[in-house]
mmCIF file of C-alpha atoms in Angstrom:
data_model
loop_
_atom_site.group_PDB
_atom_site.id
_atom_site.type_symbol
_atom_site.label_atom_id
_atom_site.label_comp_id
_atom_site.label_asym_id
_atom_site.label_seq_id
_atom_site.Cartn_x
_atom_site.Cartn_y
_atom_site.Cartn_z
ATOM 1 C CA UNK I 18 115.555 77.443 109.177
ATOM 2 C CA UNK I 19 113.471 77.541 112.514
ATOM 3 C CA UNK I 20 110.350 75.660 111.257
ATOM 4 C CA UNK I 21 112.691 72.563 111.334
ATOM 5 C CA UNK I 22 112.088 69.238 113.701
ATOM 6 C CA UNK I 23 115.325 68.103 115.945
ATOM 7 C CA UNK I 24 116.364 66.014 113.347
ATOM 8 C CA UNK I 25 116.552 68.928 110.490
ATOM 9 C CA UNK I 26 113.581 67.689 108.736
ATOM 10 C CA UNK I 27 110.299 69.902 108.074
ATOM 11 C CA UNK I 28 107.547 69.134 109.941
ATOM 12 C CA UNK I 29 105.283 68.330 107.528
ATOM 13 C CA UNK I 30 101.874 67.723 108.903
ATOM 14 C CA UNK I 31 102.178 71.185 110.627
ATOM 15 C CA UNK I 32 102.501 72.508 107.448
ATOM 16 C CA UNK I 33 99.591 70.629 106.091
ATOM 17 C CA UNK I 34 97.784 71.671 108.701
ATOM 18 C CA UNK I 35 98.395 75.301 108.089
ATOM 19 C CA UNK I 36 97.493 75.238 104.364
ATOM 20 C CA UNK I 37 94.578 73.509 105.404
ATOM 21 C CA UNK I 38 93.652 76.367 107.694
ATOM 22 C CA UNK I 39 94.840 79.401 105.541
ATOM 23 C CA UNK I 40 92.663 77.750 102.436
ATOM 24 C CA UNK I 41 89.438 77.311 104.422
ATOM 25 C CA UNK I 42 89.508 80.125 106.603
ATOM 26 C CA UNK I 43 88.481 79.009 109.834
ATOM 27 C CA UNK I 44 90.050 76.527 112.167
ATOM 28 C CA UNK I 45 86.626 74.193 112.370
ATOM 29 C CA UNK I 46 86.884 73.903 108.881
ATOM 30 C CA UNK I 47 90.798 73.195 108.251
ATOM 31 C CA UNK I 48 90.235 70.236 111.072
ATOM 32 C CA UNK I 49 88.027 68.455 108.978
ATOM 33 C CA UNK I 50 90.070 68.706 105.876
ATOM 34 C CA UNK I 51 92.546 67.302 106.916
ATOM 35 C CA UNK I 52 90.735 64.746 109.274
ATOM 36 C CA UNK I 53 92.088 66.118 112.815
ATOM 37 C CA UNK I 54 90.321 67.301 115.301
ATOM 38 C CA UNK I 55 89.976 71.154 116.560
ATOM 39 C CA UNK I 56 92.519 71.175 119.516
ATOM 40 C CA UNK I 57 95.089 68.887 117.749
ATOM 41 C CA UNK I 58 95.110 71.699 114.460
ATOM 42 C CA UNK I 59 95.481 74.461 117.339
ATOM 43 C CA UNK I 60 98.169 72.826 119.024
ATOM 44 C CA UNK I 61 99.884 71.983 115.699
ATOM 45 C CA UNK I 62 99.443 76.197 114.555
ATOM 46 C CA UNK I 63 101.001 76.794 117.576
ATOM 47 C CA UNK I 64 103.900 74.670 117.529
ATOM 48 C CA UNK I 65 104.344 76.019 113.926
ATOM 49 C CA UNK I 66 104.253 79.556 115.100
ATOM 50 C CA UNK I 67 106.868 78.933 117.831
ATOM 51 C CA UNK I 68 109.555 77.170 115.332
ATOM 52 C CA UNK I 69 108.728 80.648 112.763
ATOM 53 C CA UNK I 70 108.742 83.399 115.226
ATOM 54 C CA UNK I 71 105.806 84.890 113.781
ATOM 55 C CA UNK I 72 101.794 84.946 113.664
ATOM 56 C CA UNK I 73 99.981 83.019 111.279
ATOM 57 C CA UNK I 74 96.428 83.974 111.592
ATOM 58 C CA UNK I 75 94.480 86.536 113.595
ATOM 59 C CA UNK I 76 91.265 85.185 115.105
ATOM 60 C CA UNK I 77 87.536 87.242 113.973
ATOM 61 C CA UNK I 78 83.987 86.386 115.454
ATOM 62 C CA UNK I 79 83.612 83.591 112.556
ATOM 63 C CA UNK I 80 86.709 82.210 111.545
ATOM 64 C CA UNK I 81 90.230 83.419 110.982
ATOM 65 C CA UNK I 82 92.445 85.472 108.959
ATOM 66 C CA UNK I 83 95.521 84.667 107.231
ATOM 67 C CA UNK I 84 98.626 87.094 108.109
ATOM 68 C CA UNK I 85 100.887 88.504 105.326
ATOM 69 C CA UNK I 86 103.637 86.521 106.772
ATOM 70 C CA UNK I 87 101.370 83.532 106.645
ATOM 71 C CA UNK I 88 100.199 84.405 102.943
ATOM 72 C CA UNK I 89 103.885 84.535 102.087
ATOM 73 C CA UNK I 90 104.592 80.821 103.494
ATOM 74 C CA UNK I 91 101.246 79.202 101.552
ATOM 75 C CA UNK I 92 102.515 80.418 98.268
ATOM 76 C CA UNK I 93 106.289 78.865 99.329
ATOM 77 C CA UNK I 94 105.139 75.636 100.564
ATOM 78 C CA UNK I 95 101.682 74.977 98.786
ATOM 79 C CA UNK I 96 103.002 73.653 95.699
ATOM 80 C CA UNK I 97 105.344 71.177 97.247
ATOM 81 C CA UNK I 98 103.148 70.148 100.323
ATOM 82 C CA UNK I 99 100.198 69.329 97.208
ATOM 83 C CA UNK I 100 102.596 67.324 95.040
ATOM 84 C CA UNK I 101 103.277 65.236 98.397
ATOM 85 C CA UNK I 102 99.959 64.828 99.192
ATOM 86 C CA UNK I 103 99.363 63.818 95.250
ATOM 87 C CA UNK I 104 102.289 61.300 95.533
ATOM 88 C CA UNK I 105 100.856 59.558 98.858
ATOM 89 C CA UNK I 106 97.006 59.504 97.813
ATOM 90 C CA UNK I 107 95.592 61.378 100.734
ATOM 91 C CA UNK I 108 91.927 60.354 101.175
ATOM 92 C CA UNK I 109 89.594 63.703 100.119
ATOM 93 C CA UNK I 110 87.169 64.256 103.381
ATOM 94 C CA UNK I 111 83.897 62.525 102.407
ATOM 95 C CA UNK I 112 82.035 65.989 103.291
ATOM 96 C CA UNK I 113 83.201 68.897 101.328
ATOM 97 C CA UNK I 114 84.043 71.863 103.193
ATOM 98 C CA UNK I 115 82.393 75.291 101.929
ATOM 99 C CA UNK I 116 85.439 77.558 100.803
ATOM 100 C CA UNK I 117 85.559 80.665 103.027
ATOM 101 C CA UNK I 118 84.099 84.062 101.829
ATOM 102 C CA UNK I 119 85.766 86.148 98.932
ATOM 103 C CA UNK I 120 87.226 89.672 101.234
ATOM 104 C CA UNK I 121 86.058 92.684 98.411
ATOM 105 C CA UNK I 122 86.494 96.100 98.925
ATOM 106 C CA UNK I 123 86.559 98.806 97.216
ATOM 107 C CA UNK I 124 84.810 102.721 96.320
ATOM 108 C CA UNK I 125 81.416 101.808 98.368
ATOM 109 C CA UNK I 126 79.565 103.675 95.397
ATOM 110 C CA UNK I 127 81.157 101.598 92.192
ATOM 111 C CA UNK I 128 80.435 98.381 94.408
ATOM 112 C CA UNK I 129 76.882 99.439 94.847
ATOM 113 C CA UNK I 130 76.261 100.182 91.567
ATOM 114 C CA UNK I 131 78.745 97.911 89.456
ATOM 115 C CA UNK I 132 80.477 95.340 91.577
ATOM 116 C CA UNK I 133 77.938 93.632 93.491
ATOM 117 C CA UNK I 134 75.243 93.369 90.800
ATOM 118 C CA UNK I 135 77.507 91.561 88.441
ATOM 119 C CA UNK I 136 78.909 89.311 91.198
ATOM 120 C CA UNK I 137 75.009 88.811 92.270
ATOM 121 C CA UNK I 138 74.331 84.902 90.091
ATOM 122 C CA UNK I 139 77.853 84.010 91.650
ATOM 123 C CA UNK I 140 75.606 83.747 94.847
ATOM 124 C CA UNK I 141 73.148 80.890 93.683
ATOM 125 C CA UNK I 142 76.530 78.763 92.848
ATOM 126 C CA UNK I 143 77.832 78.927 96.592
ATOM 127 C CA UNK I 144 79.801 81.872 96.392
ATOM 128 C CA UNK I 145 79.940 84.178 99.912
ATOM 129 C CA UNK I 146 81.173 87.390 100.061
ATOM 130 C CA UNK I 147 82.560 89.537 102.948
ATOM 131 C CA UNK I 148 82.363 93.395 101.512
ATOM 132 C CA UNK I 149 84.242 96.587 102.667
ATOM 133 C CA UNK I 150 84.136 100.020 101.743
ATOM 134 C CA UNK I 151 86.703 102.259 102.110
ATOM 135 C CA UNK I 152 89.434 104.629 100.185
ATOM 136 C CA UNK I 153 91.322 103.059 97.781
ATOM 137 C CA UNK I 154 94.744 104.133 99.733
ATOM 138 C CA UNK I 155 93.960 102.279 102.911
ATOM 139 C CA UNK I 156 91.928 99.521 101.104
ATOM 140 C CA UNK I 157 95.626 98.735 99.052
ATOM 141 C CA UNK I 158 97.014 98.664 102.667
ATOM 142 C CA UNK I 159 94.848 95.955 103.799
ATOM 143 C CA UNK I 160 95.531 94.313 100.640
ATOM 144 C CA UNK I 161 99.197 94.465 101.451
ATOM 145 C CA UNK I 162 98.281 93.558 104.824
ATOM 146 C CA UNK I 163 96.062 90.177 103.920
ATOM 147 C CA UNK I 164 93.158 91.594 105.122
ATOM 148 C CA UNK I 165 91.391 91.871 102.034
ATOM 149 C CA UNK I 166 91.421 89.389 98.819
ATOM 150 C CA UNK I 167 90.698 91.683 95.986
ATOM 151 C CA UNK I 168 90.020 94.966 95.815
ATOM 152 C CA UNK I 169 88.645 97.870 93.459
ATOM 153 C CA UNK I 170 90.921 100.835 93.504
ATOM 154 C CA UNK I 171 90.339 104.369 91.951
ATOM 155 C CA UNK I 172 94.341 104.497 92.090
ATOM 156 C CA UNK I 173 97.131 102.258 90.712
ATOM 157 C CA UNK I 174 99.315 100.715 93.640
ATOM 158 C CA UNK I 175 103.145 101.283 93.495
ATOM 159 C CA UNK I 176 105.746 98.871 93.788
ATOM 160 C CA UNK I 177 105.448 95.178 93.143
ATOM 161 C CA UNK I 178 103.750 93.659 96.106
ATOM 162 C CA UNK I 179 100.248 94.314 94.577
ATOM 163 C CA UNK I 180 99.167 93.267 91.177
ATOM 164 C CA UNK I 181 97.075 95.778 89.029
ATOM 165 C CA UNK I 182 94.749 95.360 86.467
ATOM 166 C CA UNK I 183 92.822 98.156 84.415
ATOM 167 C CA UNK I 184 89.296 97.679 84.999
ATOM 168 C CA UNK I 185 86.808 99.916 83.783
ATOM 169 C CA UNK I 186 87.243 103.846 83.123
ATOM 170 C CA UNK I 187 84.561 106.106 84.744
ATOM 171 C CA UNK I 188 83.790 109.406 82.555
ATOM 172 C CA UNK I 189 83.364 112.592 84.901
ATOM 173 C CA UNK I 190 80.194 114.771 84.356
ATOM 174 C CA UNK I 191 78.963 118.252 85.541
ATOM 175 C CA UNK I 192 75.615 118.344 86.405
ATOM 176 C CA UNK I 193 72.785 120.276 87.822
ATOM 177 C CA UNK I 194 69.169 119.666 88.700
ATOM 178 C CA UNK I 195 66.850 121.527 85.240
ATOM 179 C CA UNK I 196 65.744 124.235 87.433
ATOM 180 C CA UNK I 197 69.562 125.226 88.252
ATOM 181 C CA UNK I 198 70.462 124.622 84.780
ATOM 182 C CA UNK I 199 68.277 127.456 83.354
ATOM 183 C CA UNK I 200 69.993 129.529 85.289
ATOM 184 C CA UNK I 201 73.136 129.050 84.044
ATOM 185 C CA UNK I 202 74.831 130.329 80.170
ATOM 186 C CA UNK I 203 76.061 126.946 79.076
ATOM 187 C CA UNK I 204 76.766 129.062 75.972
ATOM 188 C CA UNK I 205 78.709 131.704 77.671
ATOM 189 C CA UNK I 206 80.073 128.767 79.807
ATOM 190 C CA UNK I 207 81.586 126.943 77.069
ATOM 191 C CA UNK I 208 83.066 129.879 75.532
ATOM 192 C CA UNK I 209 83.864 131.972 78.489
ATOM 193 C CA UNK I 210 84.921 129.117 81.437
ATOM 194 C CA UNK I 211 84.051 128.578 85.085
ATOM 195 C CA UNK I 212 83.549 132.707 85.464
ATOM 196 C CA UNK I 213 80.130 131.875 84.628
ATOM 197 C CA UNK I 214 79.728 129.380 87.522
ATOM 198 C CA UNK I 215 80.768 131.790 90.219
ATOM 199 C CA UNK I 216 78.731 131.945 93.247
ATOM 200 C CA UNK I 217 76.518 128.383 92.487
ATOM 201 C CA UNK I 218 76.910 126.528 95.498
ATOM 202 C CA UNK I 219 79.562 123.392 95.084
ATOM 203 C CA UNK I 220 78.582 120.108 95.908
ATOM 204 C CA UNK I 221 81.601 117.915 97.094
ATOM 205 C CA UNK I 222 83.058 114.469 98.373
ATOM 206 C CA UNK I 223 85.286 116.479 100.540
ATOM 207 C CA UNK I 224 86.160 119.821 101.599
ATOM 208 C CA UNK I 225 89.429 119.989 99.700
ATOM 209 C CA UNK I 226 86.985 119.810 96.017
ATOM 210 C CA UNK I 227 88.762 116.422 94.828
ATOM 211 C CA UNK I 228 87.035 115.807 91.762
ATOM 212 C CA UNK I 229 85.565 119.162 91.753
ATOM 213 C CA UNK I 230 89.228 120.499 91.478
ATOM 214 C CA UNK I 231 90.186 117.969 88.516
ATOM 215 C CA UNK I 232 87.506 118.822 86.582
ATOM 216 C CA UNK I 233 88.265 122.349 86.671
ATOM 217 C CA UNK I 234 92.172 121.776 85.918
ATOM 218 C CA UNK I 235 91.281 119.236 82.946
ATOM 219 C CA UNK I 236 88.599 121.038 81.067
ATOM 220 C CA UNK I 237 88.939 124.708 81.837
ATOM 221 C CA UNK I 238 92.386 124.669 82.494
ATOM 222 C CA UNK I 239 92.393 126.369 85.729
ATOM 223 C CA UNK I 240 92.789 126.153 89.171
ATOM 224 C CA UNK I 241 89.593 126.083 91.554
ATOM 225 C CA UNK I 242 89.468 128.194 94.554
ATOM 226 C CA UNK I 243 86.163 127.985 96.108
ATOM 227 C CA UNK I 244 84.599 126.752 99.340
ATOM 228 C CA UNK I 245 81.698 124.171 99.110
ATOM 229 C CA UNK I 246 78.105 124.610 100.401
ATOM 230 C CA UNK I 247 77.649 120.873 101.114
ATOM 231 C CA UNK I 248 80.029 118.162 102.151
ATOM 232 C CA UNK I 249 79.315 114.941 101.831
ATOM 233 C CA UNK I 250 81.377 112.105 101.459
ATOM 234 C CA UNK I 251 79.026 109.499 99.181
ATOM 235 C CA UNK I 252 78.806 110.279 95.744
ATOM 236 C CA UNK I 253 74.991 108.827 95.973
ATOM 237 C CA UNK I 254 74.141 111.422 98.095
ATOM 238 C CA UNK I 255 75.722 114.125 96.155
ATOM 239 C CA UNK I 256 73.501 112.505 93.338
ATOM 240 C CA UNK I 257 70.371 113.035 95.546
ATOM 241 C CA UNK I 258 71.457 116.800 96.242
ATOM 242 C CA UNK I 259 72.622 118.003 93.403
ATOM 243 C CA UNK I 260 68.758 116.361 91.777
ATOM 244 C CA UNK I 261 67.037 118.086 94.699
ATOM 245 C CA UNK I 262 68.264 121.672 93.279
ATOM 246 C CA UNK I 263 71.160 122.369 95.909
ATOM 247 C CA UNK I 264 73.732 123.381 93.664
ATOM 248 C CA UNK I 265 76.092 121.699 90.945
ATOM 249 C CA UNK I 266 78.990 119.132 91.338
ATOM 250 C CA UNK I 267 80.950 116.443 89.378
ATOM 251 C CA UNK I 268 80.022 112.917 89.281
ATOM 252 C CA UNK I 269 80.971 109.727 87.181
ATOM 253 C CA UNK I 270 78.337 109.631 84.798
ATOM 254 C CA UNK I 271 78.337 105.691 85.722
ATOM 255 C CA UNK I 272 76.655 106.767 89.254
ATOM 256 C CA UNK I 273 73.884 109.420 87.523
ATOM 257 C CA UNK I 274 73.253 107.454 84.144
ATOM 258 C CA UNK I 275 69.317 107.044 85.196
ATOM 259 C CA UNK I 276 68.984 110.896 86.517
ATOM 260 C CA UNK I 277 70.623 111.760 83.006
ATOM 261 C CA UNK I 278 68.390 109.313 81.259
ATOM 262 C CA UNK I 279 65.408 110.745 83.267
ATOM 263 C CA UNK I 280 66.071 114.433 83.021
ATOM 264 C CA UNK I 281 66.359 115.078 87.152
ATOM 265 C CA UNK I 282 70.197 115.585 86.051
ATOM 266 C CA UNK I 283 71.731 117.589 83.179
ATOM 267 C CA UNK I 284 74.746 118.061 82.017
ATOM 268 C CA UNK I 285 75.953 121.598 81.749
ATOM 269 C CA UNK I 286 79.161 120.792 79.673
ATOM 270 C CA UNK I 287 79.743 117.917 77.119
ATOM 271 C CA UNK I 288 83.829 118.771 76.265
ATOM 272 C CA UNK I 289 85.581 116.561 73.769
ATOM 273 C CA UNK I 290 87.954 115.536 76.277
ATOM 274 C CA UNK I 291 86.230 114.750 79.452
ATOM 275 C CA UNK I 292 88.063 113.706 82.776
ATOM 276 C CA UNK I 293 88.704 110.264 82.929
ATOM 277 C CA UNK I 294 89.831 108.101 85.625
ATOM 278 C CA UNK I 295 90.553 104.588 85.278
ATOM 279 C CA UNK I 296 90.044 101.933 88.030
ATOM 280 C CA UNK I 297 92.043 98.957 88.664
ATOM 281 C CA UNK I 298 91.231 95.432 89.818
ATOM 282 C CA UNK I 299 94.199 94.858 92.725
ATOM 283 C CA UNK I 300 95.389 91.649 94.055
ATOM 284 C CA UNK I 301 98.470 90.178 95.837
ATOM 285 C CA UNK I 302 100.907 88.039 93.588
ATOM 286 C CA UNK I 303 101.913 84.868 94.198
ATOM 287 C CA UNK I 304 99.424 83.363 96.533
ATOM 288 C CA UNK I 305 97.766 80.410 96.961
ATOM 289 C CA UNK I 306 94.719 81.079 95.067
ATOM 290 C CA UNK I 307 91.043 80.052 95.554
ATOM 291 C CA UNK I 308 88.687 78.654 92.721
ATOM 292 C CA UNK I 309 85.880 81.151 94.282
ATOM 293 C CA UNK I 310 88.207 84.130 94.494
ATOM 294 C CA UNK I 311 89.740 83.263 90.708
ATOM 295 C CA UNK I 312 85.823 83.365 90.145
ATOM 296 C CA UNK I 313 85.231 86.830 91.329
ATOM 297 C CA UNK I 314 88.227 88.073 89.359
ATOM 298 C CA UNK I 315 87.160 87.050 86.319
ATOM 299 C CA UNK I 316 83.417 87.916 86.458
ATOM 300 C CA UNK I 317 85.015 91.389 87.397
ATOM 301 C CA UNK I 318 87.149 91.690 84.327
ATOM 302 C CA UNK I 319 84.305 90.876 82.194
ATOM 303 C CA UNK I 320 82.015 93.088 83.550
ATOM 304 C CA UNK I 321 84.565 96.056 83.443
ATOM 305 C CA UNK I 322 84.925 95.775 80.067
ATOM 306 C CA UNK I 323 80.996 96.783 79.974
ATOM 307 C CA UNK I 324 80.936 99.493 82.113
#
């Protein structure tokens, strides 16, 4: 291999170096764990990069982030370099360093609502968090990517480079302000289909009617073919507009439970068999883990199981 010394042998202290750096996330940080100072861990990186041909971190304002390539080699080499290190008695640095933060992403609505106020006492016990929003198709590629270390996604990842959990299923709903409600047969709906909804303005996430769409397929059985009066791609905004009287829309009756509860949202149907979509807790196999991201995952999975 090319991360091999002259003599054949690995370079070891590079390597501790590296795991040092990849587990605290910054370069600062690595230095004191393993008792070196700044320039000597940058030198040592890039001597390490040079014998593997490839990049181990990329550099951000505050600290820096491991590659996929460099996510690979920690969960190769951590094991060994630790039972090493276990064997010899390395001294533990007098001053503990603070682990890095936990990368989250996900739907920015369900971490609004469900994600970040059941992470929230994690906070008091020294847990950080660094928080994206995004779709769940280029949030997976980040995963993939090392950019992110667990995510929330509204769709199960293919293949075998991501590991998928079922999380929590979220219940679709059609609602409408009380005032638009009246207007509407729900009798004549429920007997008749979406005829009865022609020409109420559509409230959507996108112009193509995503969920709009599925919730006409799954419960009436038919295709939708309309255009929508309002676009808007935050589901707690559609919430807001569809309460304010604009017109009627789909949303996961996690996201309107208090309009519902309140009466500023009703539902118009209540079918036996309501769309369902489940979400997944996503991470990468095989990595060198954290105790604060193992933390996250599991306060995750137990909250799911709530929601």
């Amino acid at each position: 291999m090319s991360n091999r010394d002259s003599d054949g042998n690995l370079d070891l202290n590079q390597l501790r170096t590296f795991l040092a750096v990849h587990r605290a996330g910054s370069v600062t940080a690595g230095a004191r764990l393993v008792g070196l100072s700044q320039p000597t861990v940058t030198t040592q990186l890039q001597a390490l990069e040079k014998r593997l041909g490839y990049r181990l971190f990329e550099r951000l304002p505050r600290g820096v982030v491991s590659t996929a390539a460099a996510v690979e080699l920690a969960a190769r080499v951590a094991g060994p370099v630790d039972a090493l290190d276990g064997i010899a008695g390395r001294a533990v640095p007098a001053e503990p360093v603070p682990q890095p933060p936990v990368r989250l992403a996900g739907p920015a609505e369900l971490l609004a609502v469900q994600a970040l106020p059941a992470l929230a006492r994690l906070i008091a016990r020294g847990v950080r968090l660094t928080v994206t929003a995004g779709l769940s198709d280029e949030l997976l590629a980040g995963l993939r990517a090392g950019h992110y270390d667990l995510i929330v996604s509204t769709v199960r990842p293919r293949g075998r480079a991501l590991v998928a959990e079922p999380l929590a299923d979220e219940e679709f709903v059609l609602v409408a302000a009380p005032e638009m409600a009246e207007r509407i047969d729900t009798a004549r709906l429920r007997t008749e289909g979406p005829a009865v909804l022609t020409g109420l303005p559509l409230i959507s996430y996108s112009a193509d009617l995503p969920i709009l769409r599925r919730y006409w397929r799954h419960v009436f059985g038919v295709r939708l073919t309309a255009e929508p009066s309002v676009v808007v791609a935050d589901l707690r905004a559609i919430t807001a507009t569809v309460a304010a009287g604009a017109g009627i829309s789909v949303l996961p009756r996690y996201l309107c439970t208090a309009e519902l509860a309140a009466g500023t949202l009703v539902p118009l149907l209540e079918p036996d068999d309501p769309p369902i979509n489940t979400g997944f807790l996503v991470r990468r196999p095989g990595t060198t883990s954290r105790p604060h991201i193992d933390l996250v995952y599991d306060h995750l999975r137990a909250a799911g199981r709530r929601w």
